[in-house]
PDB file of C-alpha atoms in Angstrom:
ATOM      1  CA  UNK A   1     118.516  76.622 -17.213  1.00 45.00           C
ATOM      2  CA  UNK A   2     116.089  74.167 -18.596  1.00 48.00           C
ATOM      3  CA  UNK A   3     116.282  70.599 -17.540  1.00 46.00           C
ATOM      4  CA  UNK A   4     115.713  67.936 -20.178  1.00 48.00           C
ATOM      5  CA  UNK A   5     113.871  64.875 -18.875  1.00 46.00           C
ATOM      6  CA  UNK A   6     115.209  61.781 -20.515  1.00 46.00           C
ATOM      7  CA  UNK A   7     112.985  58.651 -20.384  1.00 48.00           C
ATOM      8  CA  UNK A   8     115.037  55.573 -19.831  1.00 49.00           C
ATOM      9  CA  UNK A   9     114.906  53.098 -22.682  1.00 50.00           C
ATOM     10  CA  UNK A  10     112.321  50.250 -22.346  1.00 46.00           C
ATOM     11  CA  UNK A  11     113.575  46.778 -22.028  1.00 46.00           C
ATOM     12  CA  UNK A  12     112.804  44.408 -24.929  1.00 46.00           C
ATOM     13  CA  UNK A  13     110.821  42.173 -22.632  1.00 45.00           C
ATOM     14  CA  UNK A  14     108.548  44.865 -21.287  1.00 48.00           C
ATOM     15  CA  UNK A  15     105.033  45.363 -22.801  1.00 49.00           C
ATOM     16  CA  UNK A  16     102.527  47.906 -21.594  1.00 51.00           C
ATOM     17  CA  UNK A  17      99.570  46.282 -19.816  1.00 51.00           C
ATOM     18  CA  UNK A  18      97.105  48.211 -22.037  1.00 50.00           C
ATOM     19  CA  UNK A  19      98.803  46.996 -25.206  1.00 50.00           C
ATOM     20  CA  UNK A  20      98.867  43.461 -23.852  1.00 52.00           C
ATOM     21  CA  UNK A  21      95.091  43.434 -23.234  1.00 55.00           C
ATOM     22  CA  UNK A  22      94.421  44.892 -26.691  1.00 52.00           C
ATOM     23  CA  UNK A  23      96.489  42.206 -28.389  1.00 57.00           C
ATOM     24  CA  UNK A  24      94.667  39.422 -26.518  1.00 57.00           C
ATOM     25  CA  UNK A  25      91.265  40.780 -27.587  1.00 53.00           C
ATOM     26  CA  UNK A  26      92.382  40.857 -31.237  1.00 55.00           C
ATOM     27  CA  UNK A  27      93.528  37.252 -31.029  1.00 53.00           C
ATOM     28  CA  UNK A  28      90.195  36.156 -29.602  1.00 49.00           C
ATOM     29  CA  UNK A  29      88.299  37.956 -32.387  1.00 52.00           C
ATOM     30  CA  UNK A  30      90.300  36.059 -35.003  1.00 54.00           C
ATOM     31  CA  UNK A  31      89.439  32.731 -33.330  1.00 51.00           C
ATOM     32  CA  UNK A  32      85.650  33.354 -33.134  1.00 48.00           C
ATOM     33  CA  UNK A  33      83.916  32.989 -36.575  1.00 51.00           C
ATOM     34  CA  UNK A  34      82.062  36.001 -37.906  1.00 49.00           C
ATOM     35  CA  UNK A  35      78.324  35.519 -37.269  1.00 48.00           C
ATOM     36  CA  UNK A  36      76.272  34.989 -40.413  1.00 45.00           C
ATOM     37  CA  UNK A  37      73.555  37.395 -41.414  1.00 47.00           C
ATOM     38  CA  UNK A  38      70.358  36.805 -39.451  1.00 42.00           C
ATOM     39  CA  UNK A  39      67.637  35.463 -41.715  1.00 46.00           C
ATOM     40  CA  UNK A  40      64.334  37.276 -41.515  1.00 45.00           C
ATOM     41  CA  UNK A  41      61.480  37.177 -43.955  1.00 42.00           C
ATOM     42  CA  UNK A  42      60.536  40.853 -43.759  1.00 42.00           C
ATOM     43  CA  UNK A  43      62.106  44.014 -42.458  1.00 38.00           C
ATOM     44  CA  UNK A  44      61.514  44.432 -38.744  1.00 43.00           C
ATOM     45  CA  UNK A  45      60.319  40.876 -38.144  1.00 45.00           C
ATOM     46  CA  UNK A  46      61.914  38.459 -35.736  1.00 44.00           C
ATOM     47  CA  UNK A  47      64.456  35.991 -37.098  1.00 43.00           C
ATOM     48  CA  UNK A  48      62.828  32.861 -38.517  1.00 40.00           C
ATOM     49  CA  UNK A  49      64.532  30.665 -35.961  1.00 36.00           C
ATOM     50  CA  UNK A  50      63.048  32.800 -33.192  1.00 37.00           C
ATOM     51  CA  UNK A  51      59.426  32.417 -34.300  1.00 43.00           C
ATOM     52  CA  UNK A  52      57.087  30.075 -32.388  1.00 44.00           C
ATOM     53  CA  UNK A  53      56.106  26.810 -34.165  1.00 43.00           C
ATOM     54  CA  UNK A  54      52.501  25.566 -34.287  1.00 41.00           C
ATOM     55  CA  UNK A  55      52.050  21.778 -34.550  1.00 41.00           C
ATOM     56  CA  UNK A  56      48.771  20.408 -35.949  1.00 40.00           C
ATOM     57  CA  UNK A  57      47.967  16.750 -35.244  1.00 39.00           C
ATOM     58  CA  UNK A  58      46.621  15.890 -38.695  1.00 41.00           C
ATOM     59  CA  UNK A  59      47.479  12.193 -38.571  1.00 39.00           C
ATOM     60  CA  UNK A  60      45.602  11.522 -35.365  1.00 43.00           C
ATOM     61  CA  UNK A  61      42.516  13.309 -36.660  1.00 41.00           C
ATOM     62  CA  UNK A  62      42.515  11.412 -39.973  1.00 45.00           C
ATOM     63  CA  UNK A  63      42.983   8.082 -38.239  1.00 48.00           C
ATOM     64  CA  UNK A  64      40.105   8.585 -35.812  1.00 51.00           C
ATOM     65  CA  UNK A  65      37.869   9.848 -38.613  1.00 51.00           C
ATOM     66  CA  UNK A  66      38.623   6.738 -40.666  1.00 55.00           C
ATOM     67  CA  UNK A  67      37.805   4.467 -37.733  1.00 65.00           C
ATOM     68  CA  UNK A  68      34.466   6.197 -37.219  1.00 62.00           C
ATOM     69  CA  UNK A  69      33.642   5.845 -40.915  1.00 65.00           C
ATOM     70  CA  UNK A  70      34.561   2.134 -40.920  1.00 82.00           C
ATOM     71  CA  UNK A  71      32.397   1.529 -37.862  1.00 84.00           C
ATOM     72  CA  UNK A  72      29.475   3.340 -39.494  1.00 87.00           C
ATOM     73  CA  UNK A  73      29.736   1.107 -42.567  1.00 91.00           C
ATOM     74  CA  UNK A  74      29.997  -2.005 -40.431  1.00 93.00           C
ATOM     75  CA  UNK A  75      26.912  -0.983 -38.473  1.00 95.00           C
ATOM     76  CA  UNK A  76      24.910  -0.329 -41.655  1.00 95.00           C
ATOM     77  CA  UNK A  77      25.905  -3.713 -43.024  1.00 97.00           C
ATOM     78  CA  UNK A  78      24.770  -5.396 -39.805  1.00 96.00           C
ATOM     79  CA  UNK A  79      21.441  -3.595 -40.034  1.00 97.00           C
ATOM     80  CA  UNK A  80      21.069  -4.675 -43.660  1.00 97.00           C
ATOM     81  CA  UNK A  81      21.720  -8.343 -42.861  1.00 97.00           C
ATOM     82  CA  UNK A  82      19.213  -8.177 -40.023  1.00 97.00           C
ATOM     83  CA  UNK A  83      16.621  -6.758 -42.411  1.00 97.00           C
ATOM     84  CA  UNK A  84      17.296  -9.605 -44.874  1.00 97.00           C
ATOM     85  CA  UNK A  85      16.689 -12.388 -42.372  1.00 96.00           C
ATOM     86  CA  UNK A  86      13.844 -14.761 -43.170  1.00 94.00           C
ATOM     87  CA  UNK A  87      12.790 -13.289 -46.533  1.00 96.00           C
ATOM     88  CA  UNK A  88      14.335 -15.915 -48.878  1.00 94.00           C
ATOM     89  CA  UNK A  89      16.175 -13.229 -50.872  1.00 96.00           C
ATOM     90  CA  UNK A  90      12.865 -11.497 -51.558  1.00 96.00           C
ATOM     91  CA  UNK A  91      12.349 -13.677 -54.619  1.00 95.00           C
ATOM     92  CA  UNK A  92       8.760 -14.577 -53.723  1.00 96.00           C
ATOM     93  CA  UNK A  93       7.786 -11.108 -52.554  1.00 95.00           C
ATOM     94  CA  UNK A  94       8.020  -9.238 -49.252  1.00 96.00           C
ATOM     95  CA  UNK A  95       5.841  -6.650 -47.458  1.00 96.00           C
ATOM     96  CA  UNK A  96       6.188  -3.142 -48.854  1.00 96.00           C
ATOM     97  CA  UNK A  97       7.380  -1.779 -45.475  1.00 96.00           C
ATOM     98  CA  UNK A  98      10.203  -4.320 -45.385  1.00 97.00           C
ATOM     99  CA  UNK A  99      11.151  -3.493 -48.965  1.00 97.00           C
ATOM    100  CA  UNK A 100      11.323   0.233 -48.154  1.00 97.00           C
ATOM    101  CA  UNK A 101      13.507  -0.435 -45.104  1.00 97.00           C
ATOM    102  CA  UNK A 102      15.943  -2.511 -47.170  1.00 98.00           C
ATOM    103  CA  UNK A 103      16.137   0.071 -49.952  1.00 98.00           C
ATOM    104  CA  UNK A 104      16.812   2.851 -47.431  1.00 97.00           C
ATOM    105  CA  UNK A 105      19.705   0.861 -45.979  1.00 98.00           C
ATOM    106  CA  UNK A 106      20.986   0.202 -49.491  1.00 98.00           C
ATOM    107  CA  UNK A 107      20.976   3.929 -50.255  1.00 98.00           C
ATOM    108  CA  UNK A 108      22.880   4.672 -47.050  1.00 97.00           C
ATOM    109  CA  UNK A 109      25.576   2.160 -47.973  1.00 97.00           C
ATOM    110  CA  UNK A 110      25.744   3.451 -51.537  1.00 98.00           C
ATOM    111  CA  UNK A 111      26.353   6.964 -50.235  1.00 96.00           C
ATOM    112  CA  UNK A 112      29.450   5.660 -48.404  1.00 96.00           C
ATOM    113  CA  UNK A 113      30.742   3.392 -51.170  1.00 97.00           C
ATOM    114  CA  UNK A 114      34.459   2.756 -50.448  1.00 96.00           C
ATOM    115  CA  UNK A 115      35.018   1.965 -54.141  1.00 97.00           C
ATOM    116  CA  UNK A 116      33.541   4.899 -56.090  1.00 97.00           C
ATOM    117  CA  UNK A 117      35.066   3.753 -59.435  1.00 98.00           C
ATOM    118  CA  UNK A 118      34.617  -0.037 -59.347  1.00 98.00           C
ATOM    119  CA  UNK A 119      35.372  -0.713 -63.014  1.00 98.00           C
ATOM    120  CA  UNK A 120      38.823   0.790 -62.429  1.00 97.00           C
ATOM    121  CA  UNK A 121      39.345  -1.747 -59.636  1.00 97.00           C
ATOM    122  CA  UNK A 122      37.794  -4.871 -61.147  1.00 96.00           C
ATOM    123  CA  UNK A 123      39.863  -7.121 -58.899  1.00 95.00           C
ATOM    124  CA  UNK A 124      37.369  -6.173 -56.168  1.00 97.00           C
ATOM    125  CA  UNK A 125      34.496  -7.311 -58.377  1.00 97.00           C
ATOM    126  CA  UNK A 126      35.938 -10.567 -59.685  1.00 97.00           C
ATOM    127  CA  UNK A 127      35.390 -13.957 -58.068  1.00 97.00           C
ATOM    128  CA  UNK A 128      32.384 -15.805 -56.734  1.00 98.00           C
ATOM    129  CA  UNK A 129      29.361 -14.083 -55.181  1.00 98.00           C
ATOM    130  CA  UNK A 130      26.141 -15.376 -53.611  1.00 98.00           C
ATOM    131  CA  UNK A 131      22.830 -13.537 -53.965  1.00 98.00           C
ATOM    132  CA  UNK A 132      21.276 -12.507 -50.650  1.00 98.00           C
ATOM    133  CA  UNK A 133      18.583 -10.145 -51.957  1.00 98.00           C
ATOM    134  CA  UNK A 134      16.990  -9.058 -55.204  1.00 97.00           C
ATOM    135  CA  UNK A 135      13.918  -7.069 -56.170  1.00 97.00           C
ATOM    136  CA  UNK A 136      13.337  -9.619 -58.956  1.00 95.00           C
ATOM    137  CA  UNK A 137      10.258 -11.529 -57.866  1.00 93.00           C
ATOM    138  CA  UNK A 138       8.434 -14.661 -59.018  1.00 96.00           C
ATOM    139  CA  UNK A 139       4.799 -14.248 -58.057  1.00 95.00           C
ATOM    140  CA  UNK A 140       1.324 -15.501 -58.948  1.00 95.00           C
ATOM    141  CA  UNK A 141       0.922 -17.482 -62.138  1.00 95.00           C
ATOM    142  CA  UNK A 142       4.663 -17.336 -62.904  1.00 95.00           C
ATOM    143  CA  UNK A 143       5.468 -19.189 -59.718  1.00 95.00           C
ATOM    144  CA  UNK A 144       2.722 -21.719 -60.381  1.00 94.00           C
ATOM    145  CA  UNK A 145       3.788 -22.417 -63.989  1.00 94.00           C
ATOM    146  CA  UNK A 146       7.385 -22.959 -62.931  1.00 94.00           C
ATOM    147  CA  UNK A 147       6.339 -25.365 -60.185  1.00 91.00           C
ATOM    148  CA  UNK A 148       8.046 -23.269 -57.533  1.00 93.00           C
ATOM    149  CA  UNK A 149       5.303 -23.606 -54.927  1.00 87.00           C
ATOM    150  CA  UNK A 150       5.550 -27.189 -53.684  1.00 81.00           C
ATOM    151  CA  UNK A 151       7.169 -29.335 -56.340  1.00 85.00           C
ATOM    152  CA  UNK A 152      10.449 -27.489 -57.019  1.00 91.00           C
ATOM    153  CA  UNK A 153      12.555 -25.455 -54.600  1.00 92.00           C
ATOM    154  CA  UNK A 154      14.680 -22.500 -55.667  1.00 94.00           C
ATOM    155  CA  UNK A 155      17.988 -22.934 -53.876  1.00 95.00           C
ATOM    156  CA  UNK A 156      21.175 -20.863 -53.938  1.00 96.00           C
ATOM    157  CA  UNK A 157      21.986 -18.276 -56.601  1.00 97.00           C
ATOM    158  CA  UNK A 158      25.697 -17.767 -57.399  1.00 98.00           C
ATOM    159  CA  UNK A 159      27.618 -15.529 -59.765  1.00 98.00           C
ATOM    160  CA  UNK A 160      31.144 -16.255 -60.995  1.00 97.00           C
ATOM    161  CA  UNK A 161      32.940 -13.265 -62.535  1.00 98.00           C
ATOM    162  CA  UNK A 162      36.076 -13.910 -64.592  1.00 98.00           C
ATOM    163  CA  UNK A 163      37.796 -10.534 -65.011  1.00 97.00           C
ATOM    164  CA  UNK A 164      40.485 -11.829 -67.383  1.00 97.00           C
ATOM    165  CA  UNK A 165      37.907 -13.188 -69.837  1.00 97.00           C
ATOM    166  CA  UNK A 166      35.255 -10.479 -69.231  1.00 97.00           C
ATOM    167  CA  UNK A 167      32.755 -13.260 -68.535  1.00 98.00           C
ATOM    168  CA  UNK A 168      30.070 -13.783 -65.914  1.00 98.00           C
ATOM    169  CA  UNK A 169      28.216 -17.013 -65.204  1.00 98.00           C
ATOM    170  CA  UNK A 170      25.033 -17.011 -63.145  1.00 98.00           C
ATOM    171  CA  UNK A 171      24.214 -20.350 -61.522  1.00 98.00           C
ATOM    172  CA  UNK A 172      20.686 -20.850 -60.141  1.00 97.00           C
ATOM    173  CA  UNK A 173      20.264 -24.112 -58.236  1.00 96.00           C
ATOM    174  CA  UNK A 174      17.048 -26.093 -57.911  1.00 95.00           C
ATOM    175  CA  UNK A 175      15.887 -29.225 -56.155  1.00 91.00           C
ATOM    176  CA  UNK A 176      12.812 -31.260 -57.070  1.00 85.00           C
ATOM    177  CA  UNK A 177      11.117 -33.130 -54.230  1.00 77.00           C
ATOM    178  CA  UNK A 178       9.061 -35.419 -56.436  1.00 66.00           C
ATOM    179  CA  UNK A 179      12.092 -36.755 -58.326  1.00 58.00           C
ATOM    180  CA  UNK A 180      13.943 -38.466 -55.486  1.00 67.00           C
ATOM    181  CA  UNK A 181      15.290 -35.110 -54.311  1.00 66.00           C
ATOM    182  CA  UNK A 182      16.807 -34.453 -57.726  1.00 84.00           C
ATOM    183  CA  UNK A 183      19.030 -31.387 -57.760  1.00 90.00           C
ATOM    184  CA  UNK A 184      20.172 -29.386 -60.731  1.00 95.00           C
ATOM    185  CA  UNK A 185      20.962 -25.924 -61.985  1.00 97.00           C
ATOM    186  CA  UNK A 186      20.357 -23.285 -64.614  1.00 97.00           C
ATOM    187  CA  UNK A 187      23.620 -21.788 -65.878  1.00 98.00           C
ATOM    188  CA  UNK A 188      23.563 -18.506 -67.793  1.00 98.00           C
ATOM    189  CA  UNK A 189      26.760 -17.274 -69.401  1.00 98.00           C
ATOM    190  CA  UNK A 190      27.224 -13.635 -70.396  1.00 98.00           C
ATOM    191  CA  UNK A 191      30.019 -11.313 -71.444  1.00 98.00           C
ATOM    192  CA  UNK A 192      30.504  -7.769 -70.191  1.00 98.00           C
ATOM    193  CA  UNK A 193      32.184  -4.581 -71.347  1.00 98.00           C
ATOM    194  CA  UNK A 194      33.053  -1.519 -69.315  1.00 98.00           C
ATOM    195  CA  UNK A 195      30.756   1.388 -70.159  1.00 98.00           C
ATOM    196  CA  UNK A 196      31.865   3.863 -67.469  1.00 98.00           C
ATOM    197  CA  UNK A 197      33.695   3.953 -64.151  1.00 98.00           C
ATOM    198  CA  UNK A 198      30.615   2.429 -62.479  1.00 98.00           C
ATOM    199  CA  UNK A 199      28.724   0.633 -65.246  1.00 98.00           C
ATOM    200  CA  UNK A 200      29.147  -2.474 -67.397  1.00 98.00           C
ATOM    201  CA  UNK A 201      27.136  -3.547 -70.428  1.00 98.00           C
ATOM    202  CA  UNK A 202      26.088  -7.211 -70.267  1.00 98.00           C
ATOM    203  CA  UNK A 203      25.385  -9.440 -73.269  1.00 98.00           C
ATOM    204  CA  UNK A 204      23.644 -12.793 -72.903  1.00 98.00           C
ATOM    205  CA  UNK A 205      25.505 -15.596 -74.666  1.00 98.00           C
ATOM    206  CA  UNK A 206      24.034 -18.979 -73.748  1.00 98.00           C
ATOM    207  CA  UNK A 207      22.246 -20.987 -71.073  1.00 97.00           C
ATOM    208  CA  UNK A 208      21.503 -24.568 -70.138  1.00 97.00           C
ATOM    209  CA  UNK A 209      19.768 -26.641 -67.476  1.00 97.00           C
ATOM    210  CA  UNK A 210      21.402 -29.776 -66.089  1.00 95.00           C
ATOM    211  CA  UNK A 211      20.666 -32.623 -65.649  1.00 94.00           C
ATOM    212  CA  UNK A 212      18.264 -33.557 -68.430  1.00 93.00           C
ATOM    213  CA  UNK A 213      15.579 -34.667 -65.969  1.00 90.00           C
ATOM    214  CA  UNK A 214      15.361 -31.126 -64.593  1.00 91.00           C
ATOM    215  CA  UNK A 215      15.362 -29.693 -68.119  1.00 93.00           C
ATOM    216  CA  UNK A 216      12.339 -31.856 -68.886  1.00 91.00           C
ATOM    217  CA  UNK A 217      10.525 -30.270 -65.932  1.00 89.00           C
ATOM    218  CA  UNK A 218      11.196 -26.725 -67.153  1.00 93.00           C
ATOM    219  CA  UNK A 219      11.106 -27.337 -70.912  1.00 94.00           C
ATOM    220  CA  UNK A 220       7.542 -26.082 -71.432  1.00 95.00           C
ATOM    221  CA  UNK A 221       8.218 -22.818 -69.540  1.00 95.00           C
ATOM    222  CA  UNK A 222      11.917 -22.447 -70.254  1.00 96.00           C
ATOM    223  CA  UNK A 223      11.515 -19.047 -71.929  1.00 96.00           C
ATOM    224  CA  UNK A 224       9.608 -17.812 -68.879  1.00 96.00           C
ATOM    225  CA  UNK A 225      12.368 -19.000 -66.556  1.00 96.00           C
ATOM    226  CA  UNK A 226      15.117 -17.518 -68.706  1.00 96.00           C
ATOM    227  CA  UNK A 227      13.253 -14.226 -68.986  1.00 94.00           C
ATOM    228  CA  UNK A 228      13.302 -13.856 -65.201  1.00 95.00           C
ATOM    229  CA  UNK A 229      17.039 -14.448 -64.790  1.00 95.00           C
ATOM    230  CA  UNK A 230      18.421 -13.168 -68.111  1.00 94.00           C
ATOM    231  CA  UNK A 231      21.098 -10.549 -67.230  1.00 93.00           C
ATOM    232  CA  UNK A 232      21.131  -8.892 -70.670  1.00 95.00           C
ATOM    233  CA  UNK A 233      21.322  -5.074 -70.393  1.00 97.00           C
ATOM    234  CA  UNK A 234      23.528  -2.912 -68.186  1.00 98.00           C
ATOM    235  CA  UNK A 235      24.486  -3.071 -64.541  1.00 98.00           C
ATOM    236  CA  UNK A 236      25.508  -0.167 -62.316  1.00 98.00           C
ATOM    237  CA  UNK A 237      27.865  -1.241 -59.515  1.00 98.00           C
ATOM    238  CA  UNK A 238      26.788   1.088 -56.733  1.00 98.00           C
ATOM    239  CA  UNK A 239      28.696  -0.435 -53.814  1.00 98.00           C
ATOM    240  CA  UNK A 240      31.533  -2.915 -53.420  1.00 98.00           C
ATOM    241  CA  UNK A 241      33.945  -3.797 -50.632  1.00 97.00           C
ATOM    242  CA  UNK A 242      35.820  -6.946 -49.660  1.00 95.00           C
ATOM    243  CA  UNK A 243      32.640  -8.855 -48.734  1.00 96.00           C
ATOM    244  CA  UNK A 244      29.547  -7.089 -50.120  1.00 98.00           C
ATOM    245  CA  UNK A 245      28.423  -5.867 -53.540  1.00 98.00           C
ATOM    246  CA  UNK A 246      25.313  -3.946 -54.577  1.00 98.00           C
ATOM    247  CA  UNK A 247      24.143  -3.309 -58.125  1.00 98.00           C
ATOM    248  CA  UNK A 248      21.225  -1.784 -60.032  1.00 98.00           C
ATOM    249  CA  UNK A 249      20.248  -2.827 -63.556  1.00 97.00           C
ATOM    250  CA  UNK A 250      18.472  -1.130 -66.441  1.00 97.00           C
ATOM    251  CA  UNK A 251      15.171  -2.740 -65.423  1.00 96.00           C
ATOM    252  CA  UNK A 252      15.190  -1.010 -62.022  1.00 96.00           C
ATOM    253  CA  UNK A 253      16.172  -4.097 -60.039  1.00 97.00           C
ATOM    254  CA  UNK A 254      18.488  -4.085 -57.020  1.00 98.00           C
ATOM    255  CA  UNK A 255      20.916  -6.937 -56.339  1.00 98.00           C
ATOM    256  CA  UNK A 256      22.780  -7.541 -53.092  1.00 98.00           C
ATOM    257  CA  UNK A 257      25.488 -10.194 -53.105  1.00 98.00           C
ATOM    258  CA  UNK A 258      28.020 -11.422 -50.571  1.00 98.00           C
ATOM    259  CA  UNK A 259      31.422 -12.811 -51.453  1.00 97.00           C
ATOM    260  CA  UNK A 260      31.584 -16.605 -51.478  1.00 96.00           C
ATOM    261  CA  UNK A 261      35.012 -18.225 -51.147  1.00 84.00           C
ATOM    262  CA  UNK A 262      34.319 -21.438 -53.094  1.00 68.00           C
ATOM    263  CA  UNK A 263      33.972 -21.221 -56.855  1.00 59.00           C
ATOM    264  CA  UNK A 264      30.683 -22.661 -58.123  1.00 60.00           C
ATOM    265  CA  UNK A 265      30.689 -24.309 -61.552  1.00 56.00           C
TER     266      UNK A 265
END
């Protein structure tokens, strides 16, 4: 006779340990957010966030390079000023070796011009400048006729540039020993127009010598004097920074000027 095995009924409070563990795991899975899809750029590559990062110190390199360049310019300017010592702006001539040295230094500065388009930044050009060197020279009979050997001294040469009015005034100062140390000046006014990013066209407008006593000294050779300093033509601005300016004109002359804080009238 077969015996039927009857399983006693489970109590409501009883839960199988296996079922209990399974339910806990399902609860935990609902609490943990589903991970987003890993971002990779190409099939088989590592995730982007796992790739190594290479850092290049660009800023430090640029800064040190700029400092070296500034020091090179400063050194060239010091060498130029040393070469200009004791030559009276070159106006009465200098040895050919000295002239070559100066022009070589000029070319080196021009090649490192910090203002390659000066007519687009005319605020750097405006103001008062003092001539420290020029290849314009007054030699031989010209110097004698103008009395610039013993009787009259050629003093400072200034240039006032008014950007707003597109005007430039050159002021050449003189002193005459034989006239109770009389001092005076030749003023030449010109207008300018921008011709390119580096060049301006200059038009002579008028000139005068003051006082009258000095005009009387130069009256006979006034055209000769004006012909030497007349700026009419064009000027190429080949170098300009906060304190130094270099230019070349259509006659082949070189001009080196330094900024002068006081305006000369």
